[in-house]
CSV table of C-alpha atoms and ligand atoms in Angstrom, one decimal:
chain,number,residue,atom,x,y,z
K,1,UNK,CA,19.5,23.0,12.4
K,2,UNK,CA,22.5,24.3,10.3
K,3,UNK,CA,25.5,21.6,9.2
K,4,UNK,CA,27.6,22.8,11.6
K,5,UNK,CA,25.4,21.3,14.9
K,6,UNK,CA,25.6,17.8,13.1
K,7,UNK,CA,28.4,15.8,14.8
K,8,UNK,CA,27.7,13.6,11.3
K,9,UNK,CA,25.8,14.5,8.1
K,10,UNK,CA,25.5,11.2,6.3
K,11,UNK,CA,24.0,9.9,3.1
K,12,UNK,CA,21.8,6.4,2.8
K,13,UNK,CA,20.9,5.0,-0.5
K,14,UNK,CA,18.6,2.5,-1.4
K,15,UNK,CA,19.2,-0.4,-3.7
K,16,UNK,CA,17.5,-3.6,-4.7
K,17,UNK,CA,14.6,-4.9,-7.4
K,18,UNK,CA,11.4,-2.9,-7.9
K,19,UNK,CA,8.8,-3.9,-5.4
K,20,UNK,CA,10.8,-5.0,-2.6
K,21,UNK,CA,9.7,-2.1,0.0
K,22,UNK,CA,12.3,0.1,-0.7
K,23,UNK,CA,10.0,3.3,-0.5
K,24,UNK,CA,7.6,1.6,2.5
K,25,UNK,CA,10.9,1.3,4.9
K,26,UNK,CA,11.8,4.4,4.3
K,27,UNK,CA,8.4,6.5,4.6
K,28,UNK,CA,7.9,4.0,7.6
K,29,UNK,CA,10.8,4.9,9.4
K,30,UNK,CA,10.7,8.8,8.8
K,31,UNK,CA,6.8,9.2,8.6
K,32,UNK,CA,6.2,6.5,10.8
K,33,UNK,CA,2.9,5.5,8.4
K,34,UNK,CA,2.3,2.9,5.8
K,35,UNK,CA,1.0,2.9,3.0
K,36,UNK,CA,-0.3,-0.2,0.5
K,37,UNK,CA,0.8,2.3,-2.7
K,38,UNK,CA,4.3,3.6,-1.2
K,39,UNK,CA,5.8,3.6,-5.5
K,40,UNK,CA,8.9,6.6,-5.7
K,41,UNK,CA,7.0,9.3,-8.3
K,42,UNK,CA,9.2,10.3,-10.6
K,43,UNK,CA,13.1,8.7,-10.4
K,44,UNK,CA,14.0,9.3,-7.0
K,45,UNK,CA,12.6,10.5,-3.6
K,46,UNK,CA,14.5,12.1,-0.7
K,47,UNK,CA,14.2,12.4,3.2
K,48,UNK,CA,16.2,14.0,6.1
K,49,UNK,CA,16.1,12.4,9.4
K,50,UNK,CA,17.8,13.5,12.5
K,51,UNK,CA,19.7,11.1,15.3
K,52,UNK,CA,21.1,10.9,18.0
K,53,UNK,CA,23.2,8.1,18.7
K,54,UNK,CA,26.2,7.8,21.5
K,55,UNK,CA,25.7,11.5,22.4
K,56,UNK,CA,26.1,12.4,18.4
K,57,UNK,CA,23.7,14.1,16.6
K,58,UNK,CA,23.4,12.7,13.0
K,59,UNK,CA,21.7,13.9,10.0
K,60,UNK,CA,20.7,11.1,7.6
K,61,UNK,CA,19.9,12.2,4.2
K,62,UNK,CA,18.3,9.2,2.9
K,63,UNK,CA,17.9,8.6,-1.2
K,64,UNK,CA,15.1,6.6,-2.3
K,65,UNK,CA,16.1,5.8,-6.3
K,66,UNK,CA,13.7,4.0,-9.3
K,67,UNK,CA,16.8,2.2,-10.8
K,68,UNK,CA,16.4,-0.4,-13.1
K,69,UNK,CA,19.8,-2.8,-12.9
K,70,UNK,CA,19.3,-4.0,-16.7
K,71,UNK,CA,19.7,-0.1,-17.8
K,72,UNK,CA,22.5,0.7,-15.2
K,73,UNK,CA,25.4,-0.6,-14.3
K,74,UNK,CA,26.8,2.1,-11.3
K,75,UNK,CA,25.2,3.6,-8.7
K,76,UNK,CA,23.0,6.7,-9.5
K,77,UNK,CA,24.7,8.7,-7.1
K,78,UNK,CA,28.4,9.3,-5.8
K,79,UNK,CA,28.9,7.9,-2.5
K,80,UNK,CA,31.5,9.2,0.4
K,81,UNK,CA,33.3,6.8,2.2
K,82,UNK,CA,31.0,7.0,4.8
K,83,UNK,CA,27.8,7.2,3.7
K,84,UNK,CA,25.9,3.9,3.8
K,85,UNK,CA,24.1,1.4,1.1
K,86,UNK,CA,20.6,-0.6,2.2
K,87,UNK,CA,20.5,-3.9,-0.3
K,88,UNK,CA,17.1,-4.5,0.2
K,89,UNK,CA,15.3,-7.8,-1.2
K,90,UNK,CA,11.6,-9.0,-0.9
K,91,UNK,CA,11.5,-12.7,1.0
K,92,UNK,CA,8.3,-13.6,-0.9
K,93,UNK,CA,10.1,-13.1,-4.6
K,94,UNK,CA,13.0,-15.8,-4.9
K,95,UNK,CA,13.9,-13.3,-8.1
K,96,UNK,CA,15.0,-10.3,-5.8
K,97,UNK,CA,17.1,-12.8,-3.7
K,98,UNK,CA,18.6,-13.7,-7.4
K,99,UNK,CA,19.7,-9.7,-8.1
K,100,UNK,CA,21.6,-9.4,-4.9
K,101,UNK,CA,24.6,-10.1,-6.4
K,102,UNK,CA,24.2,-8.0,-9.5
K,103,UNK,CA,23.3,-5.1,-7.0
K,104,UNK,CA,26.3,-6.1,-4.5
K,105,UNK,CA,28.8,-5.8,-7.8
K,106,UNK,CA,26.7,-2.8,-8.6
K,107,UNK,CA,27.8,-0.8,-5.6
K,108,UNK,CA,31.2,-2.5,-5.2
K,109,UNK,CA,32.4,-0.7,-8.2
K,110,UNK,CA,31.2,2.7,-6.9
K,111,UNK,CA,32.5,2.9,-3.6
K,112,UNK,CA,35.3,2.6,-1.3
K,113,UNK,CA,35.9,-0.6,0.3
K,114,UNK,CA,35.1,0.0,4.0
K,115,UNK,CA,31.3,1.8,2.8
K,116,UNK,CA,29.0,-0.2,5.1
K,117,UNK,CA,26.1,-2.5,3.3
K,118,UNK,CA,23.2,-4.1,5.2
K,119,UNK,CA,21.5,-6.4,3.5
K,120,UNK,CA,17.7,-6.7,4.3
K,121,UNK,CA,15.4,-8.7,3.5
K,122,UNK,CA,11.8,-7.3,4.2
K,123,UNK,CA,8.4,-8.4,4.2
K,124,UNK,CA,9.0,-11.1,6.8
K,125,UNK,CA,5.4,-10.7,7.9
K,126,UNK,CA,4.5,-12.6,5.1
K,127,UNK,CA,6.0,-15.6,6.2
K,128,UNK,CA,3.7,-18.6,4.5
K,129,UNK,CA,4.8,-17.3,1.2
K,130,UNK,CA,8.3,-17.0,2.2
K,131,UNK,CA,10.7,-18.4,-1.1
K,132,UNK,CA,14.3,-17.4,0.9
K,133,UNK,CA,15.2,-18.9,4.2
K,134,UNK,CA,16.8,-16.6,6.5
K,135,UNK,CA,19.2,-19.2,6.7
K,136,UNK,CA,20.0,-19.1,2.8
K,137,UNK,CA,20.0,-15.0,3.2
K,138,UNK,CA,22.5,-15.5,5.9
K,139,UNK,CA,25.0,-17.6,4.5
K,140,UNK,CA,24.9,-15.1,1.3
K,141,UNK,CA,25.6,-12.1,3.6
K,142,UNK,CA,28.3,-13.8,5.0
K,143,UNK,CA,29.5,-14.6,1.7
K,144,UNK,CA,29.9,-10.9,1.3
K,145,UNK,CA,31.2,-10.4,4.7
K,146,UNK,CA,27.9,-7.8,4.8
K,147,UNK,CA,25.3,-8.2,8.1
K,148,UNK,CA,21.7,-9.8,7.3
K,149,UNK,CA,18.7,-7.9,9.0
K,150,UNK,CA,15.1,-9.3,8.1
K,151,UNK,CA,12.7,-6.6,8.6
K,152,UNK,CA,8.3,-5.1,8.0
K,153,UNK,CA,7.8,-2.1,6.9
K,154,UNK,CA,3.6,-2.7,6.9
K,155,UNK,CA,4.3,-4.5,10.8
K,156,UNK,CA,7.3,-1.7,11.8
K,157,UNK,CA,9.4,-4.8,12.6
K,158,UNK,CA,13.4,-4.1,12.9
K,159,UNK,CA,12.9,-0.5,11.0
K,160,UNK,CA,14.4,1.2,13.3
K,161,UNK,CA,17.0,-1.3,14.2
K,162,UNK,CA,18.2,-1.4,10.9
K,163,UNK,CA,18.4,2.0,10.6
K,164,UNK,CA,20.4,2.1,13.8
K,165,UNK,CA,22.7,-0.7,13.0
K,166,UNK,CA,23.8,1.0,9.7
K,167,UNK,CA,24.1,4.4,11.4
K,168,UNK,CA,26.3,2.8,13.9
K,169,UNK,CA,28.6,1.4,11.0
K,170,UNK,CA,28.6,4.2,9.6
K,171,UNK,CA,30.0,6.1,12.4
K,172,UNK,CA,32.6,3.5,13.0
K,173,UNK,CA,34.0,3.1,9.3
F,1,GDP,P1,10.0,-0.4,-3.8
F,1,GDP,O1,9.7,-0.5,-5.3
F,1,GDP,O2,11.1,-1.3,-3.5
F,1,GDP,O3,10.1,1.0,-3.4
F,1,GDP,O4,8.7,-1.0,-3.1
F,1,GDP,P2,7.5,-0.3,-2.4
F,1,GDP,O5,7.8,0.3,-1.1
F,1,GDP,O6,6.8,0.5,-3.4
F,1,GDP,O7,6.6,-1.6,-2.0
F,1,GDP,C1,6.1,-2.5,-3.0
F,1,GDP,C2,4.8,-3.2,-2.5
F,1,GDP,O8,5.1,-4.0,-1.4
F,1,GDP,C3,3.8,-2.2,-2.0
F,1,GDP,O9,2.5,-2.7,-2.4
F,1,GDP,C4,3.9,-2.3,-0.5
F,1,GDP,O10,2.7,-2.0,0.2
F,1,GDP,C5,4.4,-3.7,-0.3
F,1,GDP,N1,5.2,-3.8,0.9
F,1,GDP,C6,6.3,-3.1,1.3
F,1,GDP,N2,6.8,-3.5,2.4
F,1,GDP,C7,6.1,-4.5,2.9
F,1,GDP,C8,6.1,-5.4,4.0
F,1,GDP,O11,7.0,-5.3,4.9
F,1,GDP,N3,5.2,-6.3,4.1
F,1,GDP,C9,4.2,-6.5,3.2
F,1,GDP,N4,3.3,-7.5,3.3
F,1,GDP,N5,4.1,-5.7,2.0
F,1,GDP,C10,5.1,-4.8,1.9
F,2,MG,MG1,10.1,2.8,-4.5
């Protein structure tokens, strides 16, 4: 397909700590696998995935980075105001709860106000070793007037859905 039979061509980023599952939610949802090793080689990764949504057709180009916070204080890429920002943190690592903000402030001075944000916190089939309640997550989205979406990429639970829910925002910003 060419640009021009895309009702929407959209950009995704990824941010949050090392080891959260950035990489396995997105080669889950465009690959549909998982893998126990899904590390980005090299400092970023890239997918294309096509939607339909609402009788739209939507290209997402979806940017998997390796940034380290403590060496970089913007976003490693420019950002339209409609492209879209995944937070993602780990449920099992309290420490990737504690960067949210720092990532939150991160983005904030990159992009326009109305950019969407999901936060999501991932690994929730590991649920005896849980350190964040989704009830702490919650109040912290609020906080940041940003949506809270708990999902698996090694179970496939609320992949999709999140990628839908942003897409949707994304539409309607
Ligand atoms: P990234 O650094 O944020 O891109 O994280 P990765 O996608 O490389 O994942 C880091 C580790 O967590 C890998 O060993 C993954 O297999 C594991 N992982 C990712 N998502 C999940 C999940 O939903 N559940 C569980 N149990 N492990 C996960
Ligand atoms: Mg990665």
């Amino acid at each position: 397909m060419k640009a021009k039979d895309y009702d929407f061509i959209f950009k995704v980023i990824f941010i949050g700590d090392y080891g959260c599952g950035k990489s396995s939610i997105l080669i889950r949802y465009c690959d549909k696998i998982y893998h126990e090793y899904a590390y980005t080689a090299g400092r970023f990764d890239f997918k294309f995935h096509t939607v339909k949504m609402l009788g739209k057709t939507i290209k997402l180009q979806i940017w998997d980075y390796n940034v380290d916070r403590r060496f970089n204080t913007s976003l490693p890429t420019q950002l339209r105001p409609k492209d879209g920002i995944f937070l993602v943190f780990d449920i099992t690592n309290r420490k990737s709860f504690n960067s949210v903000n720092g990532w939150y402030e991160t983005a904030k001075s990159s992009i326009s106000s109305n950019t969407p944000i999901v936060l999501v916190g991932n690994k929730c089939d590991l649920e005896s070793e849980r350190q964040v309640s989704y009830d702490e997550a919650k109040e912290l989205a609020d906080n940041l007037n940003i949506v809270y979406i708990e999902t698996s990429a090694k179970r496939n639970n609320n992949i999709e859905a999140v990628f839908n829910f942003l897409t949707l925002l994304m539409i309607n910003s």
